mmCIF file of C-alpha atoms in Angstrom:
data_model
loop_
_atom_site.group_PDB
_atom_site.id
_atom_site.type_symbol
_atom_site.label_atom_id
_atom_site.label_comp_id
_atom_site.label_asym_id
_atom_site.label_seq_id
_atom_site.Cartn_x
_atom_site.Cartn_y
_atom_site.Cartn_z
ATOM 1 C CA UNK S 1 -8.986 15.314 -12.482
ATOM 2 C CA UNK S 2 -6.019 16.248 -15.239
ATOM 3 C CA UNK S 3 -7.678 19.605 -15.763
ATOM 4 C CA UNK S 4 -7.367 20.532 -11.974
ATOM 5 C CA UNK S 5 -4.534 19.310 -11.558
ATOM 6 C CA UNK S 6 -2.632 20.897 -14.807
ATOM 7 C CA UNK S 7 -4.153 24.384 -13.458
ATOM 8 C CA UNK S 8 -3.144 23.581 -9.748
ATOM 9 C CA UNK S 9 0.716 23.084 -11.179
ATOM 10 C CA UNK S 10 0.212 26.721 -13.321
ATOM 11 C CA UNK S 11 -0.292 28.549 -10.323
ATOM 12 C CA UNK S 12 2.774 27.224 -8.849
ATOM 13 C CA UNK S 13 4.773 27.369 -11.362
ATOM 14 C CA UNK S 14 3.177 31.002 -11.491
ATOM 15 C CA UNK S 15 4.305 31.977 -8.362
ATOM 16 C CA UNK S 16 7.732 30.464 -8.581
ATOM 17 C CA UNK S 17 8.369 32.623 -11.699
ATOM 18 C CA UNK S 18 7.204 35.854 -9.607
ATOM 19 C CA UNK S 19 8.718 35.310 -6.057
ATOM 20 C CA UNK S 20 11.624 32.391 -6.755
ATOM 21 C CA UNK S 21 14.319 35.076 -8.077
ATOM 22 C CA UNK S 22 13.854 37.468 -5.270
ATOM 23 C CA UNK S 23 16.371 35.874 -2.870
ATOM 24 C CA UNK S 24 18.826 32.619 -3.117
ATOM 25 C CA UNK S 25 17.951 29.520 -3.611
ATOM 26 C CA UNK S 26 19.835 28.136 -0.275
ATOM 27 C CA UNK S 27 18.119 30.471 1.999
ATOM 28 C CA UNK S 28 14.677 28.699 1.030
ATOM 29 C CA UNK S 29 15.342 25.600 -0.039
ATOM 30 C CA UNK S 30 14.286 22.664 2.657
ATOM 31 C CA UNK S 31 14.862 18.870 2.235
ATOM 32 C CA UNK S 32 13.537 16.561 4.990
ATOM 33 C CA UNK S 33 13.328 12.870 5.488
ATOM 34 C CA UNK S 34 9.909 11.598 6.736
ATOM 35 C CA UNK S 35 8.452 8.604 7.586
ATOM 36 C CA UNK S 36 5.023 6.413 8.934
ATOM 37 C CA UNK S 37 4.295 3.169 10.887
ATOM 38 C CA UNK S 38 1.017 1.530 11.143
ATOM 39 C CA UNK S 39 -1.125 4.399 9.904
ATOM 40 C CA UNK S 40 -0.589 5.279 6.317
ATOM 41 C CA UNK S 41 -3.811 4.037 4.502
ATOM 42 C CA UNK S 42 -4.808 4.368 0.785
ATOM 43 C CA UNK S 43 -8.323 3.088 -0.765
ATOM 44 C CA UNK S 44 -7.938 3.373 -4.455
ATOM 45 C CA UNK S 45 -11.706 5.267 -6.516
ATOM 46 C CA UNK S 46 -14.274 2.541 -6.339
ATOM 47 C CA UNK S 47 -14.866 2.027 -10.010
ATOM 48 C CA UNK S 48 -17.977 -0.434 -11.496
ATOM 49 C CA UNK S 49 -16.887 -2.588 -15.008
ATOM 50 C CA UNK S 50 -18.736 -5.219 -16.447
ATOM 51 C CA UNK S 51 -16.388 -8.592 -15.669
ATOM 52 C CA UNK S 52 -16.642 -12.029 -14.927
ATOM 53 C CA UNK S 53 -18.607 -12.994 -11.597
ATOM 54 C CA UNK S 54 -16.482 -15.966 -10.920
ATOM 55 C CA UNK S 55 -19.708 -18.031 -11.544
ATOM 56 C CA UNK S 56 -20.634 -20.166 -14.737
ATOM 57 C CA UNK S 57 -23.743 -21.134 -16.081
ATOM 58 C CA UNK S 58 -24.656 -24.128 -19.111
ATOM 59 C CA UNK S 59 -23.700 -23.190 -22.558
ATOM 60 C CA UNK S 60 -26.778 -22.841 -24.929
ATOM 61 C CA UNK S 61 -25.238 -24.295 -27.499
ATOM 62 C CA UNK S 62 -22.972 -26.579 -26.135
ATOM 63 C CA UNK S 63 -24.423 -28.621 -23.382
ATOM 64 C CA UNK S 64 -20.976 -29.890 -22.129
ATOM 65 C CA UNK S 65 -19.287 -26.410 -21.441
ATOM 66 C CA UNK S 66 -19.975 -23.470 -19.553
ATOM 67 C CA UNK S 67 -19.700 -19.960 -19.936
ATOM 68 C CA UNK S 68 -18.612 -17.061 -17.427
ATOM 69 C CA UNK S 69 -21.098 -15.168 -15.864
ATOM 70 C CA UNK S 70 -20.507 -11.330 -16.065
ATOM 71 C CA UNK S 71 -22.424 -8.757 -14.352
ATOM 72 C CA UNK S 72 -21.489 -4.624 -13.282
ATOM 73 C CA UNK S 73 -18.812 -5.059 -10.633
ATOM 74 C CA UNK S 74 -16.951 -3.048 -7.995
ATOM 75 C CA UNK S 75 -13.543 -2.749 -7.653
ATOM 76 C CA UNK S 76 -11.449 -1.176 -5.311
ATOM 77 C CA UNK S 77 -8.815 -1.999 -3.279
ATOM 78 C CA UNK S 78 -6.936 -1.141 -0.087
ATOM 79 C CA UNK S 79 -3.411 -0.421 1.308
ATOM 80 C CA UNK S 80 -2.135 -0.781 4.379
ATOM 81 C CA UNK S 81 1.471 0.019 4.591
ATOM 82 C CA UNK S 82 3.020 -1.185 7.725
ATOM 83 C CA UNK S 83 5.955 1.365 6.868
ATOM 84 C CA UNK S 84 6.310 4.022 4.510
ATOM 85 C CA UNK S 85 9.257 6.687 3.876
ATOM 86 C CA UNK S 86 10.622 8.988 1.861
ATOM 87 C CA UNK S 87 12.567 12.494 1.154
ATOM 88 C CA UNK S 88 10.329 16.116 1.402
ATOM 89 C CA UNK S 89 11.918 18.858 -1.238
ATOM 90 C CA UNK S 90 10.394 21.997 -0.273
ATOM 91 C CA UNK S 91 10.978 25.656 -1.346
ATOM 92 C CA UNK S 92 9.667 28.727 0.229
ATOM 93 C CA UNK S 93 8.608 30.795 -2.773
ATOM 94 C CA UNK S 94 7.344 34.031 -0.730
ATOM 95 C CA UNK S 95 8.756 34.890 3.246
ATOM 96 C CA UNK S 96 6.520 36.568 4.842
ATOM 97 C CA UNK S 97 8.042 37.264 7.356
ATOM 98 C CA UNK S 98 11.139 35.864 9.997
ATOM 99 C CA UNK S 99 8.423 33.604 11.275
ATOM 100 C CA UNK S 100 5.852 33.039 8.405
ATOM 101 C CA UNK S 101 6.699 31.829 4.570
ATOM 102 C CA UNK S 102 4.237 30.586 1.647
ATOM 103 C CA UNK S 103 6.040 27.062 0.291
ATOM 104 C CA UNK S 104 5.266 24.431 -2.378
ATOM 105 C CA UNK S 105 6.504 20.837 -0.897
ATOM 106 C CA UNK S 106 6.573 17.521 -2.434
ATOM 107 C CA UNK S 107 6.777 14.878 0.512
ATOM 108 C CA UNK S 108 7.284 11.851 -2.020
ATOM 109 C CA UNK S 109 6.738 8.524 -0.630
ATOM 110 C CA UNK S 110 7.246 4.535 -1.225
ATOM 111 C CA UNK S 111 5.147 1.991 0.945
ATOM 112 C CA UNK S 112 5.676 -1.180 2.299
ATOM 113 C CA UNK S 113 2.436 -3.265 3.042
ATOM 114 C CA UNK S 114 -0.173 -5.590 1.487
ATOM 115 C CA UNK S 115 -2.709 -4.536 -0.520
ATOM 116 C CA UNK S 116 -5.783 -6.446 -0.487
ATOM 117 C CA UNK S 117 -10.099 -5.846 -0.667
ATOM 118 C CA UNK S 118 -11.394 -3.123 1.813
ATOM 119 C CA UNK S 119 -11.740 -4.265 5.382
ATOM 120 C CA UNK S 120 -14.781 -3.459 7.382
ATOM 121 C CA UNK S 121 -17.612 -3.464 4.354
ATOM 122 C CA UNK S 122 -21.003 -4.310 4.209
ATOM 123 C CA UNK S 123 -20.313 -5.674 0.655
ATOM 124 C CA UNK S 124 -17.814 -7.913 -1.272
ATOM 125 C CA UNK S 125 -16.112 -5.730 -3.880
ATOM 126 C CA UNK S 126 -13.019 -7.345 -6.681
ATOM 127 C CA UNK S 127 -9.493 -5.979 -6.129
ATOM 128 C CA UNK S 128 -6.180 -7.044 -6.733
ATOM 129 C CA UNK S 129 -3.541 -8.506 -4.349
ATOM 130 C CA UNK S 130 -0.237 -7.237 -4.576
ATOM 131 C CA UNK S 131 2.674 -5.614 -2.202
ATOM 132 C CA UNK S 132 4.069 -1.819 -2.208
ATOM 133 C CA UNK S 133 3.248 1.556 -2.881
ATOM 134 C CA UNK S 134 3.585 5.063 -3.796
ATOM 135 C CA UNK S 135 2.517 8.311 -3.029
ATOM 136 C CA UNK S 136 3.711 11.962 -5.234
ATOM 137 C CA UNK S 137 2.185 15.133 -4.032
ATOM 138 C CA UNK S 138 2.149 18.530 -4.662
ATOM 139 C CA UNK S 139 1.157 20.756 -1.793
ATOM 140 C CA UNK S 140 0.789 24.775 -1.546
ATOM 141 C CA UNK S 141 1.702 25.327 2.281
ATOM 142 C CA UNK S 142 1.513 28.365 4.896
ATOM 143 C CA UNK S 143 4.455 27.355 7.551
ATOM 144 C CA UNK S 144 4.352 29.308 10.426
ATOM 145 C CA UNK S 145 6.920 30.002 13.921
ATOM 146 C CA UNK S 146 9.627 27.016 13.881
ATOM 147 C CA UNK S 147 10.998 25.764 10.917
ATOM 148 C CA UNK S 148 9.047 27.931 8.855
ATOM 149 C CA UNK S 149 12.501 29.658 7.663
ATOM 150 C CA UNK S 150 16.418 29.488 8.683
ATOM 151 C CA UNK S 151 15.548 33.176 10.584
ATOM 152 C CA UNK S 152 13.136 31.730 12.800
ATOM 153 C CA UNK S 153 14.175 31.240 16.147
ATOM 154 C CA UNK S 154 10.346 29.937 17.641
ATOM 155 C CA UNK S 155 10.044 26.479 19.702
ATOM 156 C CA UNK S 156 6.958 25.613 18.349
ATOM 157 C CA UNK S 157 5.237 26.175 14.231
ATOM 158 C CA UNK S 158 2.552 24.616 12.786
ATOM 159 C CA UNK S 159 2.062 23.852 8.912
ATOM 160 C CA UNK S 160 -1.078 24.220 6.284
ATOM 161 C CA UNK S 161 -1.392 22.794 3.244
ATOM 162 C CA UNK S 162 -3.871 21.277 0.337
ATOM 163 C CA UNK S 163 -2.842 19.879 -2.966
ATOM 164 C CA UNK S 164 -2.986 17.014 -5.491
ATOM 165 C CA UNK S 165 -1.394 13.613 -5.214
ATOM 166 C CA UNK S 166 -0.703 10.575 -7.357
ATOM 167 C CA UNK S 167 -0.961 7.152 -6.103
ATOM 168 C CA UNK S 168 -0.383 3.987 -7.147
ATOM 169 C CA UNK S 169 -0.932 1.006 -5.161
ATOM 170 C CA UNK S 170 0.701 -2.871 -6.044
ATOM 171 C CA UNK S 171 3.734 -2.196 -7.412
ATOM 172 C CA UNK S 172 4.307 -6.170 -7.058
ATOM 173 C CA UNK S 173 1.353 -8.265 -8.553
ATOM 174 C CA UNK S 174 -0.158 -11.561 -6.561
ATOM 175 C CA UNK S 175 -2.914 -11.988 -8.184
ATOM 176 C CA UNK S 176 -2.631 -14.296 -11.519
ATOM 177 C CA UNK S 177 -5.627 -13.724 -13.274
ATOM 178 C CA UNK S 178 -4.836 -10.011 -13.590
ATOM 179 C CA UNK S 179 -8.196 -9.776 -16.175
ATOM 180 C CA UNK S 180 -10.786 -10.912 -13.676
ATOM 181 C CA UNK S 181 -9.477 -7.930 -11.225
ATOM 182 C CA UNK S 182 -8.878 -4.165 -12.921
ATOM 183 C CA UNK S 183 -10.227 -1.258 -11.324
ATOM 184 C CA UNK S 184 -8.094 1.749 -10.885
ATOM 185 C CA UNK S 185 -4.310 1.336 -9.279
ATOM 186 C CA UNK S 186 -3.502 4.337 -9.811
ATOM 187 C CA UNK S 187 -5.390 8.191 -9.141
ATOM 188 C CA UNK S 188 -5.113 10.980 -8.488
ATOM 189 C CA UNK S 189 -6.890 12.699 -5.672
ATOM 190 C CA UNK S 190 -7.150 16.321 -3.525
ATOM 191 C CA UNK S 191 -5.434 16.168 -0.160
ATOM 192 C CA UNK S 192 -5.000 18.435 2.418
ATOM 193 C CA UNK S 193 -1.859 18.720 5.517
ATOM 194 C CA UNK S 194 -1.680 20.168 8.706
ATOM 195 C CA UNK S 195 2.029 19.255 10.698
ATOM 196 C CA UNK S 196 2.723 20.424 14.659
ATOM 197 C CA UNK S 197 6.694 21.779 14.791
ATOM 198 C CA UNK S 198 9.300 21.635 17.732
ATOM 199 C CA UNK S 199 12.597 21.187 18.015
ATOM 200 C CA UNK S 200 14.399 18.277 18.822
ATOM 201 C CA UNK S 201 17.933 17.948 18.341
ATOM 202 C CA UNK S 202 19.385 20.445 16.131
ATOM 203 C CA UNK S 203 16.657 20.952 13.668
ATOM 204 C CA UNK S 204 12.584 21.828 13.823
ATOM 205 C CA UNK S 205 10.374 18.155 13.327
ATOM 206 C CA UNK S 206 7.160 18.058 12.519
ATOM 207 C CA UNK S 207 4.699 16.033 12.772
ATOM 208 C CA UNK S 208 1.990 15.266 10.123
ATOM 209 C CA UNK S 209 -1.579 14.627 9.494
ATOM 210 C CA UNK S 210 -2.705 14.133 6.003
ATOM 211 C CA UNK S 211 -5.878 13.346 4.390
ATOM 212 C CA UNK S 212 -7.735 13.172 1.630
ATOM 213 C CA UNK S 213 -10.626 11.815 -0.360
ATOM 214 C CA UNK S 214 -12.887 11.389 -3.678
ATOM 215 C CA UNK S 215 -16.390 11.612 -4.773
ATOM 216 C CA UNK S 216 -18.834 8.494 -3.649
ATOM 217 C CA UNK S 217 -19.205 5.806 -6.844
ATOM 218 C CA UNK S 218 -22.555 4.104 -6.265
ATOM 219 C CA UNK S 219 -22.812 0.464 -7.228
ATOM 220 C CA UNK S 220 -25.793 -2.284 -7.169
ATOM 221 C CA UNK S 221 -24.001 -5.606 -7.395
ATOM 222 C CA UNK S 222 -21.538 -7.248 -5.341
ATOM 223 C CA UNK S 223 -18.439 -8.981 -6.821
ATOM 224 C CA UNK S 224 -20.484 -12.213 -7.695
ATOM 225 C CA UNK S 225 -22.600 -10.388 -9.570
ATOM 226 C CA UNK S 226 -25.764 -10.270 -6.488
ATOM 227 C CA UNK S 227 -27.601 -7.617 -6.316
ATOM 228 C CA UNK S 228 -27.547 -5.572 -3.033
ATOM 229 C CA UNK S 229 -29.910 -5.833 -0.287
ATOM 230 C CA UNK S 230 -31.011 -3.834 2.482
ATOM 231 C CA UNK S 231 -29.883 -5.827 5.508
ATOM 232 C CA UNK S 232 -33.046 -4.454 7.325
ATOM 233 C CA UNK S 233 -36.235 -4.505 5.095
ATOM 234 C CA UNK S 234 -34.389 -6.868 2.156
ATOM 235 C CA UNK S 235 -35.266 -4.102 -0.337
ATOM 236 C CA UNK S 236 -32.360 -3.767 -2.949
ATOM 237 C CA UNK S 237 -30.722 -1.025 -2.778
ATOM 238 C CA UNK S 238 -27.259 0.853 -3.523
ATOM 239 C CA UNK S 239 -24.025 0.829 -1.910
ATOM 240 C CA UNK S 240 -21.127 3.295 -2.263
ATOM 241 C CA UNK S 241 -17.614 3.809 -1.891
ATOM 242 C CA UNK S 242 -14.861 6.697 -2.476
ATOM 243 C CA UNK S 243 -10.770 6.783 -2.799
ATOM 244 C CA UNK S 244 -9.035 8.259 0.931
ATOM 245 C CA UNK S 245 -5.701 8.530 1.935
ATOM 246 C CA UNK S 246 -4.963 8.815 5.831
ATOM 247 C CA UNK S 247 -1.254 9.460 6.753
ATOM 248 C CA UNK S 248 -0.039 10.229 10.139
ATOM 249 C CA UNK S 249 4.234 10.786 9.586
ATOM 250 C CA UNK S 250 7.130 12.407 10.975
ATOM 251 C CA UNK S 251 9.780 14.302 9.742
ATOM 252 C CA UNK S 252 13.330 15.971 10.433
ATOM 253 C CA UNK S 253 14.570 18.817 7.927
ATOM 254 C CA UNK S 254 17.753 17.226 6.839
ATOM 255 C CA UNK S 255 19.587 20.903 5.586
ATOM 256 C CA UNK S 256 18.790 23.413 8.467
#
């Protein structure tokens, strides 16, 4: 994913170099304060390590202790921030027109929620449990009618984007036996954006729909180190899971 991503930022930066000088830096640069409640979700790459079950068996050569059990293991683990906020920097490296401008945005973001095993699955998985999160991307965006510049003079605009973003989930630890519970807390992963825009007040808002997701890990034991069944014929059999992020926000440009 560094690859991608380090090209991703050239073209950018590319662009800035090209368009950026042509006009002043007021008349495209945008800063808006955005925020989410109740649906800004984040399931971190499942990744498989070998670790402790959380089972012992005898010791062969000492018939008094035991040792840990390990096995290939799934980890992944799931945020759901009750609140999340932050500040949107965006510049408008190319207008297009009064109505129409190609912009790079970073719509930076801390969490508030508990983060905790995946919800909802056929199949136990190891994770950590911790509080807090945040969220860095880097989107290339087509804004078009309101709010797409300080000329445009349109009720309604909508917004297109795709990008990278960096997340990393528990910023506060619960869990004590840190060890027995790794997997990845932080990633990187594509996303894409698509915001509605209408005026309210004295400045355009927009609302936001983000998403975004990795490839499918495949994994054959649970987190106790059982393999995995077919719930209808009992065959074993393979289970998978992938890294998302689902954000539905709202934001006001702060500077029009």
């Amino acid at each position: 994913m560094k690859k991608p991503a380090l090209i991703f930022l050239s073209l950018i930066l590319g662009m800035m170099s090209s368009y950026g000088q042509e006009e002043d830096f007021n008349d495209n640069f945008f800063l808006s304060m955005h925020s989410s409640f109740y649906f800004d979700y984040i399931w971190t790459p499942l990744q498989v390590e070998y670790a402790p079950t959380g089972n012992v068996k005898p010791d062969p050569n000492n018939p008094n202790n035991t040792i840990p059990v390990y096995a290939e293991i799934p980890f992944q683990s799931f945020t759901n921030n009750l609140v999340s906020f932050g500040l949107e920097p965006r510049y408008n490296i190319r207008k297009l027109d009064d109505n129409s401008a190609l912009a790079i945005s970073s719509p930076i973001s801390i969490g508030i929620g508990q983060v905790t095993a995946p919800p909802y699955s056929d199949f136990s998985v190891g994770s950590i449990e911790g509080f807090g999160s945040i969220q860095i991307p880097l989107y290339a965006k087509l804004y078009i009618g309101s709010g797409s510049t300080y000329e445009s003079e349109k009720d309604f605009g909508i917004s297109m984007g795709v990008g990278l973003e960096f997340n990393k989930v528990g910023l506060v630890r619960f869990d004590q036996t840190q060890t027995d519970y790794r997997g990845k807390t932080a990633f990187v992963i594509p996303v894409a954006s698509l915001g509605f825009h209408f005026w309210r007040g004295f400045s355009p808002v927009e609302v936001n729909i983000k998403y975004g997701e990795t490839s499918a890990t495949y994994f054959s034991f649970d987190r106790n180190g059982d393999s995995i069944q077919d719930a209808t014929n009992g065959k074993f059999t393979q289970a998978q899971g992938k890294g998302r992020v689902i954000r539905i926000s709202m934001s006001q440009i702060l500077n029009y």
